PDB file of C-alpha atoms in Angstrom:
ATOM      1  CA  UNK A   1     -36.697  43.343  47.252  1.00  0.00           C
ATOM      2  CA  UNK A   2     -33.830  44.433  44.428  1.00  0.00           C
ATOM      3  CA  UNK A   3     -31.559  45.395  47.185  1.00  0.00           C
ATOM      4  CA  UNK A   4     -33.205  47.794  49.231  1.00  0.00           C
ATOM      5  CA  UNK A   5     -33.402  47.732  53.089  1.00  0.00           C
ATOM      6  CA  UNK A   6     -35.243  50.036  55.391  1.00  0.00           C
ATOM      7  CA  UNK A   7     -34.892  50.404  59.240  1.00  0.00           C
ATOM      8  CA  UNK A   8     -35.930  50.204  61.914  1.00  0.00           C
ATOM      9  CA  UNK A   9     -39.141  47.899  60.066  1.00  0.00           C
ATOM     10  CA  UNK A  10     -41.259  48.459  62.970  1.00  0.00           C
ATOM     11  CA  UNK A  11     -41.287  51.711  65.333  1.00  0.00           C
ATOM     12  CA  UNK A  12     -43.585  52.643  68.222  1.00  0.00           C
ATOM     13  CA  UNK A  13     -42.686  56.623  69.231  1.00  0.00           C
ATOM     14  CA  UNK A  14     -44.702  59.146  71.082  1.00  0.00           C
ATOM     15  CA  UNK A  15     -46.220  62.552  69.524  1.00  0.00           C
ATOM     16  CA  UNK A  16     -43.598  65.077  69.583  1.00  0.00           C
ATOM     17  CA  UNK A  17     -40.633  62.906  69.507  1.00  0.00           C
ATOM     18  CA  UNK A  18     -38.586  63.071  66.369  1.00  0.00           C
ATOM     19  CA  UNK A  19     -38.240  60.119  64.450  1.00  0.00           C
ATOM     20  CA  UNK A  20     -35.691  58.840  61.180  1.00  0.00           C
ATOM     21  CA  UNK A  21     -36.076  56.434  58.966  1.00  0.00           C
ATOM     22  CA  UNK A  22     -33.735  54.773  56.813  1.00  0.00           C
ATOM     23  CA  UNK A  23     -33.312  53.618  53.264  1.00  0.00           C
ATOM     24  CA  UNK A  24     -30.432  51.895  52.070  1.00  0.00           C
ATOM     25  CA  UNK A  25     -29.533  50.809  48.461  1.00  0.00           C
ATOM     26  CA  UNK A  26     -26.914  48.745  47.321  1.00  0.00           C
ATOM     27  CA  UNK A  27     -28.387  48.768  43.439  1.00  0.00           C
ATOM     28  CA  UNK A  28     -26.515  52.055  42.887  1.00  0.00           C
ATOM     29  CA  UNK A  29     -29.929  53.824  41.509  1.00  0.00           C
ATOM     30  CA  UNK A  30     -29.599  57.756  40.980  1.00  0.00           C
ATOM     31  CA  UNK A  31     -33.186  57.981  42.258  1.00  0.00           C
ATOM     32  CA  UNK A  32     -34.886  57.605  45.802  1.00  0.00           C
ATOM     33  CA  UNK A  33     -38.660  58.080  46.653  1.00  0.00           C
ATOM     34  CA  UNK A  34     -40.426  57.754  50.374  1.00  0.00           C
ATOM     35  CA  UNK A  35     -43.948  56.947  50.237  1.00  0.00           C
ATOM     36  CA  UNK A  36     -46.714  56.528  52.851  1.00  0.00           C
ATOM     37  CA  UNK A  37     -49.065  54.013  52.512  1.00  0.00           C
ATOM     38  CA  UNK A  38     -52.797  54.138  54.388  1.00  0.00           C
ATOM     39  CA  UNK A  39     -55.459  52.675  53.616  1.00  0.00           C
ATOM     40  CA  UNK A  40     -58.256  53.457  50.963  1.00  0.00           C
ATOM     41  CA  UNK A  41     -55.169  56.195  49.853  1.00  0.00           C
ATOM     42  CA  UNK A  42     -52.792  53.595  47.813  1.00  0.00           C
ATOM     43  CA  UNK A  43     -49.524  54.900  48.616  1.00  0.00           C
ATOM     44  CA  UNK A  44     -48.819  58.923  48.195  1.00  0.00           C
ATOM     45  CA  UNK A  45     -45.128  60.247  47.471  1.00  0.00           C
ATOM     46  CA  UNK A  46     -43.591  62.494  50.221  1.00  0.00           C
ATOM     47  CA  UNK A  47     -40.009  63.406  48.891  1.00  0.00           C
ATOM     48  CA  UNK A  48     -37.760  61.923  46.328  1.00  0.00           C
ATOM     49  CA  UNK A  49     -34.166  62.651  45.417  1.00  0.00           C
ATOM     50  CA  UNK A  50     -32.624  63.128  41.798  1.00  0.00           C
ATOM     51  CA  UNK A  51     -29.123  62.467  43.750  1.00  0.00           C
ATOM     52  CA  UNK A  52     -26.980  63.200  46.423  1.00  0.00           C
ATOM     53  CA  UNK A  53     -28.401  66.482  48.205  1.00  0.00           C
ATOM     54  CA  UNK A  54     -30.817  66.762  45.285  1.00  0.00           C
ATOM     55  CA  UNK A  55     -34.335  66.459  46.768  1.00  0.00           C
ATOM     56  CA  UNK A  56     -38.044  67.908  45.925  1.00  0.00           C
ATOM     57  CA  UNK A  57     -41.444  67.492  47.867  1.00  0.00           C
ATOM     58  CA  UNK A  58     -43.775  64.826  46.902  1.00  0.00           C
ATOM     59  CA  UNK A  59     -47.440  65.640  47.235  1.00  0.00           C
ATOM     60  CA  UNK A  60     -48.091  65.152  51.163  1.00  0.00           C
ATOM     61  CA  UNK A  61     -44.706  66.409  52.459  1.00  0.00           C
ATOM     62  CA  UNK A  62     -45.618  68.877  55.154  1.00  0.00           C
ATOM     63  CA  UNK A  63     -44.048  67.516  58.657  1.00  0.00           C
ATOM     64  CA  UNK A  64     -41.196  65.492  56.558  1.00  0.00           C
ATOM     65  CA  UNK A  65     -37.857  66.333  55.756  1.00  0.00           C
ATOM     66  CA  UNK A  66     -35.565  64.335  53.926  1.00  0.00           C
ATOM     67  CA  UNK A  67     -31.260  64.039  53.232  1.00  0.00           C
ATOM     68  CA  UNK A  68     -29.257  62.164  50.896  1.00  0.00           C
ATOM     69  CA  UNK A  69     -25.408  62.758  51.673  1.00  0.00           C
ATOM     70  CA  UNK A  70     -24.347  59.393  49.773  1.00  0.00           C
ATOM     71  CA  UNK A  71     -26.200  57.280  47.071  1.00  0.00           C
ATOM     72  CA  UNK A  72     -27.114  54.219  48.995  1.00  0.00           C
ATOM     73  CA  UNK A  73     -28.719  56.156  51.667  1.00  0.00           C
ATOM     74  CA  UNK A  74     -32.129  58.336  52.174  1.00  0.00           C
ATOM     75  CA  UNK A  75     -33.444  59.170  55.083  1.00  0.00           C
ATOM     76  CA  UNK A  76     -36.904  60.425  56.429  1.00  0.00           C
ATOM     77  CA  UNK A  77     -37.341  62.061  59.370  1.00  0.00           C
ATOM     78  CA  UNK A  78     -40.307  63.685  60.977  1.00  0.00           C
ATOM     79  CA  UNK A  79     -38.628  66.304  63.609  1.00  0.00           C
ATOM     80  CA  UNK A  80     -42.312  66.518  65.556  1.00  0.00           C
ATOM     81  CA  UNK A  81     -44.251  63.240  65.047  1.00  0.00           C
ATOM     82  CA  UNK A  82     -47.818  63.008  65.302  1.00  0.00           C
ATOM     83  CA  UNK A  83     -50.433  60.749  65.510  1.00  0.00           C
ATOM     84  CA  UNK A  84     -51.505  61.392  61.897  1.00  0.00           C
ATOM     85  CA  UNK A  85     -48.276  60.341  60.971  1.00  0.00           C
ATOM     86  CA  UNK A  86     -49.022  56.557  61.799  1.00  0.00           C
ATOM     87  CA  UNK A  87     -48.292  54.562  58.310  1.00  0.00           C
ATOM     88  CA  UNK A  88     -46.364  52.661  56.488  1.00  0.00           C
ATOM     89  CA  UNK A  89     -43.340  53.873  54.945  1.00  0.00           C
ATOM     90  CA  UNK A  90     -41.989  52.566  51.577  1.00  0.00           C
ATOM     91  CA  UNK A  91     -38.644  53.188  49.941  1.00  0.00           C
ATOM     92  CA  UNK A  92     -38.797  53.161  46.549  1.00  0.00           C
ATOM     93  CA  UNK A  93     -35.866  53.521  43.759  1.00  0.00           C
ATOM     94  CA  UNK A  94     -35.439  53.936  40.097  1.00  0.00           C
ATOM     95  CA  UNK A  95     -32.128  53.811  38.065  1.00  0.00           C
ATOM     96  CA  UNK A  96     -32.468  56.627  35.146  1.00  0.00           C
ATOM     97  CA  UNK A  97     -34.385  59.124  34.704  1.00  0.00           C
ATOM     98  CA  UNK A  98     -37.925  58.651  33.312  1.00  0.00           C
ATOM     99  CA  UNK A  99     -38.518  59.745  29.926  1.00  0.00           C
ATOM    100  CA  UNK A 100     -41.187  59.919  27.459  1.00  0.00           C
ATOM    101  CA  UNK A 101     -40.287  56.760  25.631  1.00  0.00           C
ATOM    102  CA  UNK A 102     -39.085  55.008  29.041  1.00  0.00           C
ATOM    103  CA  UNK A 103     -40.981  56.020  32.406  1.00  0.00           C
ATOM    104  CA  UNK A 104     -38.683  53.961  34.791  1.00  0.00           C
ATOM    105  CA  UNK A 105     -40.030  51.236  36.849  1.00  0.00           C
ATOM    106  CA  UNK A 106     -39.385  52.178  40.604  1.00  0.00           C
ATOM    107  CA  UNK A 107     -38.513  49.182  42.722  1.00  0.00           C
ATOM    108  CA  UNK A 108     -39.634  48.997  46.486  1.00  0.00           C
ATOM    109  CA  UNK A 109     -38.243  47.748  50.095  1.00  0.00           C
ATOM    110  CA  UNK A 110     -39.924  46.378  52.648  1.00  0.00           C
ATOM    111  CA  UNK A 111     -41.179  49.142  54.779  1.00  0.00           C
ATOM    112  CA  UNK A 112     -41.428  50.481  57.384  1.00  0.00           C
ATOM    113  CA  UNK A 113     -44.315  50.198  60.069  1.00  0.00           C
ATOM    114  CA  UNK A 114     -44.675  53.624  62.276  1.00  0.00           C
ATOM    115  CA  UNK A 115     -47.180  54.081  65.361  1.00  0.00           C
ATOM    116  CA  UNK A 116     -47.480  57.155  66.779  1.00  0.00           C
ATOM    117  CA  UNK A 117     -49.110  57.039  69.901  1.00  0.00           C
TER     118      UNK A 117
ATOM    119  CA  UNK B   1     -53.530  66.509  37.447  1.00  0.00           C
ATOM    120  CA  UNK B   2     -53.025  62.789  37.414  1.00  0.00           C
ATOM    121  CA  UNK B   3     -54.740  59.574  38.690  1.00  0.00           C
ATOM    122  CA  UNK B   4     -55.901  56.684  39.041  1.00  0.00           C
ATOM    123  CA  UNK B   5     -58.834  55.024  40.484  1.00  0.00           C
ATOM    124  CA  UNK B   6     -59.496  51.442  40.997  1.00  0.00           C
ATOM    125  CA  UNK B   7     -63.722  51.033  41.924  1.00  0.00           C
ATOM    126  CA  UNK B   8     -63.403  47.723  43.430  1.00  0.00           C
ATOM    127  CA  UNK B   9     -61.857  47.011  47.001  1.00  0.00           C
ATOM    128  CA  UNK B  10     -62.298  43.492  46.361  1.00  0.00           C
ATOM    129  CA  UNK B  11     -62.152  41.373  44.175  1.00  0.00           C
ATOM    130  CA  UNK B  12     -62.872  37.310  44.815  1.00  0.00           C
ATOM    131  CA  UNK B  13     -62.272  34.878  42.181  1.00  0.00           C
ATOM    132  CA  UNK B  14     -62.604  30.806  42.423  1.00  0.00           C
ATOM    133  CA  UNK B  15     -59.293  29.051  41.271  1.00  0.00           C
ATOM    134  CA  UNK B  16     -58.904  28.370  37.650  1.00  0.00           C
ATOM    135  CA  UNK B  17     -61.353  31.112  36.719  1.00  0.00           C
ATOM    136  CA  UNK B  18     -60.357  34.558  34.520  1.00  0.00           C
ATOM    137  CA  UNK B  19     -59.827  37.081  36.773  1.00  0.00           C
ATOM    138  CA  UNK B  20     -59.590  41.187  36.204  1.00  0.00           C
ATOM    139  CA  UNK B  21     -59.038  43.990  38.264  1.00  0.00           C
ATOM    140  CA  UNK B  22     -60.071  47.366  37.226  1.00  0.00           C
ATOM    141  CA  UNK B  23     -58.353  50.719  36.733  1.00  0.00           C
ATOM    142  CA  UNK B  24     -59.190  53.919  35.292  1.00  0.00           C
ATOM    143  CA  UNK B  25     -57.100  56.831  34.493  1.00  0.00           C
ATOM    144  CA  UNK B  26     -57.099  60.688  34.458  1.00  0.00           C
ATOM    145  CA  UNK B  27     -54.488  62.235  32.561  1.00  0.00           C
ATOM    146  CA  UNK B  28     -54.117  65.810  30.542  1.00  0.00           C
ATOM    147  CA  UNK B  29     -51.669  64.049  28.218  1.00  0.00           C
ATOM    148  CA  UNK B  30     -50.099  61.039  27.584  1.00  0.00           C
ATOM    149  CA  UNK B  31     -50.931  57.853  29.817  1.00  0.00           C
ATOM    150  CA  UNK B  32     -47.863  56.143  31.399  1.00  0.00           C
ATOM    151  CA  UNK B  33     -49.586  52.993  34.069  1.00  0.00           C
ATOM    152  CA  UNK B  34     -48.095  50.455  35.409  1.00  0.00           C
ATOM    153  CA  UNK B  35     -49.306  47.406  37.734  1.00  0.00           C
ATOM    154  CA  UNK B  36     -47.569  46.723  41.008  1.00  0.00           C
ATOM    155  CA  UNK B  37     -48.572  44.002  43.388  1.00  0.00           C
ATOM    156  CA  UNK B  38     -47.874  43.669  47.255  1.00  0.00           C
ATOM    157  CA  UNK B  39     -47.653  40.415  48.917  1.00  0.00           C
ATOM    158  CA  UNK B  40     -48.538  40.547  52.884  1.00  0.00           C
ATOM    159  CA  UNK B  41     -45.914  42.454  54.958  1.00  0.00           C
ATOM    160  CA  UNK B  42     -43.977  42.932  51.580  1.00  0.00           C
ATOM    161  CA  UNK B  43     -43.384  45.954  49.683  1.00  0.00           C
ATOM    162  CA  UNK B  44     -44.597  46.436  45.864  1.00  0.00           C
ATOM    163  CA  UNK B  45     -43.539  44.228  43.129  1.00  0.00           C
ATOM    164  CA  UNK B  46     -43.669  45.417  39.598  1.00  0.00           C
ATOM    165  CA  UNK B  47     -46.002  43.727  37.412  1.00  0.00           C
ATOM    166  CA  UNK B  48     -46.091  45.587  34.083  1.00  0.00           C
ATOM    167  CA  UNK B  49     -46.319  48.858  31.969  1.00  0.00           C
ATOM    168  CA  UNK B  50     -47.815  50.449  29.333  1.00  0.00           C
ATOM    169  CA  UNK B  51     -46.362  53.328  27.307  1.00  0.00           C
ATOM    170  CA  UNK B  52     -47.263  53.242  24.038  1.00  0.00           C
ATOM    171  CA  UNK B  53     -47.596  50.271  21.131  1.00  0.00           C
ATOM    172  CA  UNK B  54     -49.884  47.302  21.832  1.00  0.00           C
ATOM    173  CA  UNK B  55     -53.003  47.916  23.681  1.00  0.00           C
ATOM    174  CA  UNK B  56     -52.335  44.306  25.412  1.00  0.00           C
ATOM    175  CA  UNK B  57     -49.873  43.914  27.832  1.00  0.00           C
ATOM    176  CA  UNK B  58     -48.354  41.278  29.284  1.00  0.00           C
ATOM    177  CA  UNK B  59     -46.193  41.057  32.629  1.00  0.00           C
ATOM    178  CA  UNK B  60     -44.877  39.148  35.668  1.00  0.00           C
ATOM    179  CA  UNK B  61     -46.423  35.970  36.357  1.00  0.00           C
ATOM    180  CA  UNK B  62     -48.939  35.418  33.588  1.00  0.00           C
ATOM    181  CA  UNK B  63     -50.148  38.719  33.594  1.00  0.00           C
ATOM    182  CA  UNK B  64     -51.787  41.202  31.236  1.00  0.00           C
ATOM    183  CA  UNK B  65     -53.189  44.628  31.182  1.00  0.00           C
ATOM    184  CA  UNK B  66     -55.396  45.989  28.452  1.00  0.00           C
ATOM    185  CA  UNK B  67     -55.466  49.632  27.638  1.00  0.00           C
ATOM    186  CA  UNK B  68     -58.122  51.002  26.206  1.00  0.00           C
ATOM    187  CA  UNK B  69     -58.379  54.622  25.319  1.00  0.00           C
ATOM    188  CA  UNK B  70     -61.687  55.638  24.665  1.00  0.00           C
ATOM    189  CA  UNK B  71     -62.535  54.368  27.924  1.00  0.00           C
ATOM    190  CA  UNK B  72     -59.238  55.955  29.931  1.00  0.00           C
ATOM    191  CA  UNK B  73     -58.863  52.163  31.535  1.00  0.00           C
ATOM    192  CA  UNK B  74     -55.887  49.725  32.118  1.00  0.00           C
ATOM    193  CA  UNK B  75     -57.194  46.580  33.081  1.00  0.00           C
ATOM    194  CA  UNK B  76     -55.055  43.936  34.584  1.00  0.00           C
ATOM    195  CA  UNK B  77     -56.124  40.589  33.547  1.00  0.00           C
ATOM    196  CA  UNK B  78     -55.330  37.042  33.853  1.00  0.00           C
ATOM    197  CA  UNK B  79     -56.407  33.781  32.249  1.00  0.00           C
ATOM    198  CA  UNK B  80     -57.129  31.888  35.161  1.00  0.00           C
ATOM    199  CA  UNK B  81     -55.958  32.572  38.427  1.00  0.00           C
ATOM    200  CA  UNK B  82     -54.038  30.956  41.086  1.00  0.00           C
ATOM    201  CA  UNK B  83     -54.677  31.102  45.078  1.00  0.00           C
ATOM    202  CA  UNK B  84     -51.126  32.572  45.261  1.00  0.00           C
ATOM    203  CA  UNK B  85     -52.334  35.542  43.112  1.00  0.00           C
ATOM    204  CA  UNK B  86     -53.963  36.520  45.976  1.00  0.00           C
ATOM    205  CA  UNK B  87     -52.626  39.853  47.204  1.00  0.00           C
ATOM    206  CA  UNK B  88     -52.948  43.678  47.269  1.00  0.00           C
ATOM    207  CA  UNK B  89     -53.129  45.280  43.543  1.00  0.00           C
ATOM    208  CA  UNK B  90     -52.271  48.715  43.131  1.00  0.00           C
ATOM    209  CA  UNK B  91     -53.084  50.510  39.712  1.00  0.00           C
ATOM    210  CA  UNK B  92     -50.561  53.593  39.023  1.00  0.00           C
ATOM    211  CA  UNK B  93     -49.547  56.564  36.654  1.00  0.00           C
ATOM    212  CA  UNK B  94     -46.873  58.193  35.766  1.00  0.00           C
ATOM    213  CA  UNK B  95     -46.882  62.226  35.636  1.00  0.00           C
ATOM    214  CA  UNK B  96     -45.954  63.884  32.372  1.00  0.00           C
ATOM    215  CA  UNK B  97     -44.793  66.773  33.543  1.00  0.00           C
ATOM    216  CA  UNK B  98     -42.270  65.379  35.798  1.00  0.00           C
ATOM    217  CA  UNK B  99     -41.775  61.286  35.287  1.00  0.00           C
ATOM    218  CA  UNK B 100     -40.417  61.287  38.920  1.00  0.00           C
ATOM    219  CA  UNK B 101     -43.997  61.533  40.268  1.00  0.00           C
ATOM    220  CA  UNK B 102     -45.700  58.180  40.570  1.00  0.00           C
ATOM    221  CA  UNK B 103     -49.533  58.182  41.506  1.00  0.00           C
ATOM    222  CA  UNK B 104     -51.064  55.086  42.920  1.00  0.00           C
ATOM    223  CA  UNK B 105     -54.518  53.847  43.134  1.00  0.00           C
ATOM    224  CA  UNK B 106     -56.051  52.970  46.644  1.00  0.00           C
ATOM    225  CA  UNK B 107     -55.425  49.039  46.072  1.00  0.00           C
ATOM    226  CA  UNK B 108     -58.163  46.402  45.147  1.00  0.00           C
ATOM    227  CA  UNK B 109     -57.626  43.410  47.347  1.00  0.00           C
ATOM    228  CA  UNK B 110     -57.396  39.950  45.349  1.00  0.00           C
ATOM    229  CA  UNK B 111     -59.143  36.935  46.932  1.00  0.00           C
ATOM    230  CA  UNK B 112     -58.476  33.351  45.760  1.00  0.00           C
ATOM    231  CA  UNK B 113     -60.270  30.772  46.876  1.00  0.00           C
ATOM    232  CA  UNK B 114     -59.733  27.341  46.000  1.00  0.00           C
TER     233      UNK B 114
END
């Protein structure tokens, strides 16, 4: 999984709690993406960083919040979680920048499994 | 705005037949798709990419994808399939306004059988 780990790889929290998740890259990529994954939805970006403490919203971000204080590491948290929050997390990351003439692969860890209960 | 759909949830396929799995695109501009696969309780594996050149593809593992413009799909394809093929295929595109945005199908699932 090109040198990508994400923890904890299985969580069971309770609404309201906050939770963190984890990425951690030892490829030295520029770019990081979090993704949930549900079914019939494919996966759906939430935040990604550009670099360190350089960060935008993905397209289901509300209840998310993201940091990136050193390259190998991005981490997720939800401060409130909630039920609807159940998923699968993925890590994703890219080395350069996507252009027109070279739209970067992204490369993906493990995941993460979260239950909310 | 961008995506992708992929009609089938399913796919099954006997060993050593052709198999494809669809995907269609929506795009205001320029198409940029890719193929990833997921394995069970793995994460996704890049397959391929198209970008611009040959309408045929080929990737990982003996696969191919075959654009076609006219009718906005990017098929993956392969000659004859294995039961280790089977898996979780996601169809994707890349947004032209800002290449960090990926958008993924919903998945077709790939059956084997032997």
């Amino acid at each position: 999984d090109a040198g990508i780990t994400q923890s904890p790889r299985h969580k069971v929290t309770e609404t309201g709690t906050p939770v963190t998740l984890r990425c951690h890259q030892t490829e030295n990529h520029r770019y990081m993406y979090w993704y949930r994954q549900d079914p019939g939805h494919g996966l759906r970006l939430i935040h990604y960083s550009y670099g360190v403490k350089d960060t935008d919203k993905g397209e289901v971000s509300d209840g998310y919040s993201v940091s990136r204080s050193k390259t190998e590491d991005f981490l997720l948290t939800l401060e409130s979680a909630t039920s609807s929050q159940t998923s699968v997390y993925f890590c994703a990351i890219s080395e350069k920048e996507a252009t027109v003439r070279d739209p970067d692969t992204q490369y993906f860890g493990p995941g993460t499994r979260l239950t909310v209960l | 705005a961008q995506s992708v759909a992929q009609p089938e949830d399913q796919v099954n396929v006997a060993e050593g037949n052709p198999l494809t799995v669809k995907c269609t695109y929506s795009v205001s501009g320029n198409p940029y798709l890719f193929w990833y696969v997921q394995y069970p309780n793995r994460g996704l594996q890049f397959l391929l990419k198209y970008i611009t050149g040959d309408n045929l593809v080929k990737g990982s593992y003996g696969f191919e994808a075959e654009f076609n413009k006219s009718q906005t799909s990017f098929h993956l394809k392969k000659p004859s399939a294995l039961v280790s093929d089977s898996a979780l295929y996601f169809c994707a595109v890349r947004d032209e306004y800002n290449f960090n945005k990926f958008y993924f199908g919903s998945g077709t699932k790939l059956n084997v059988k032997p």
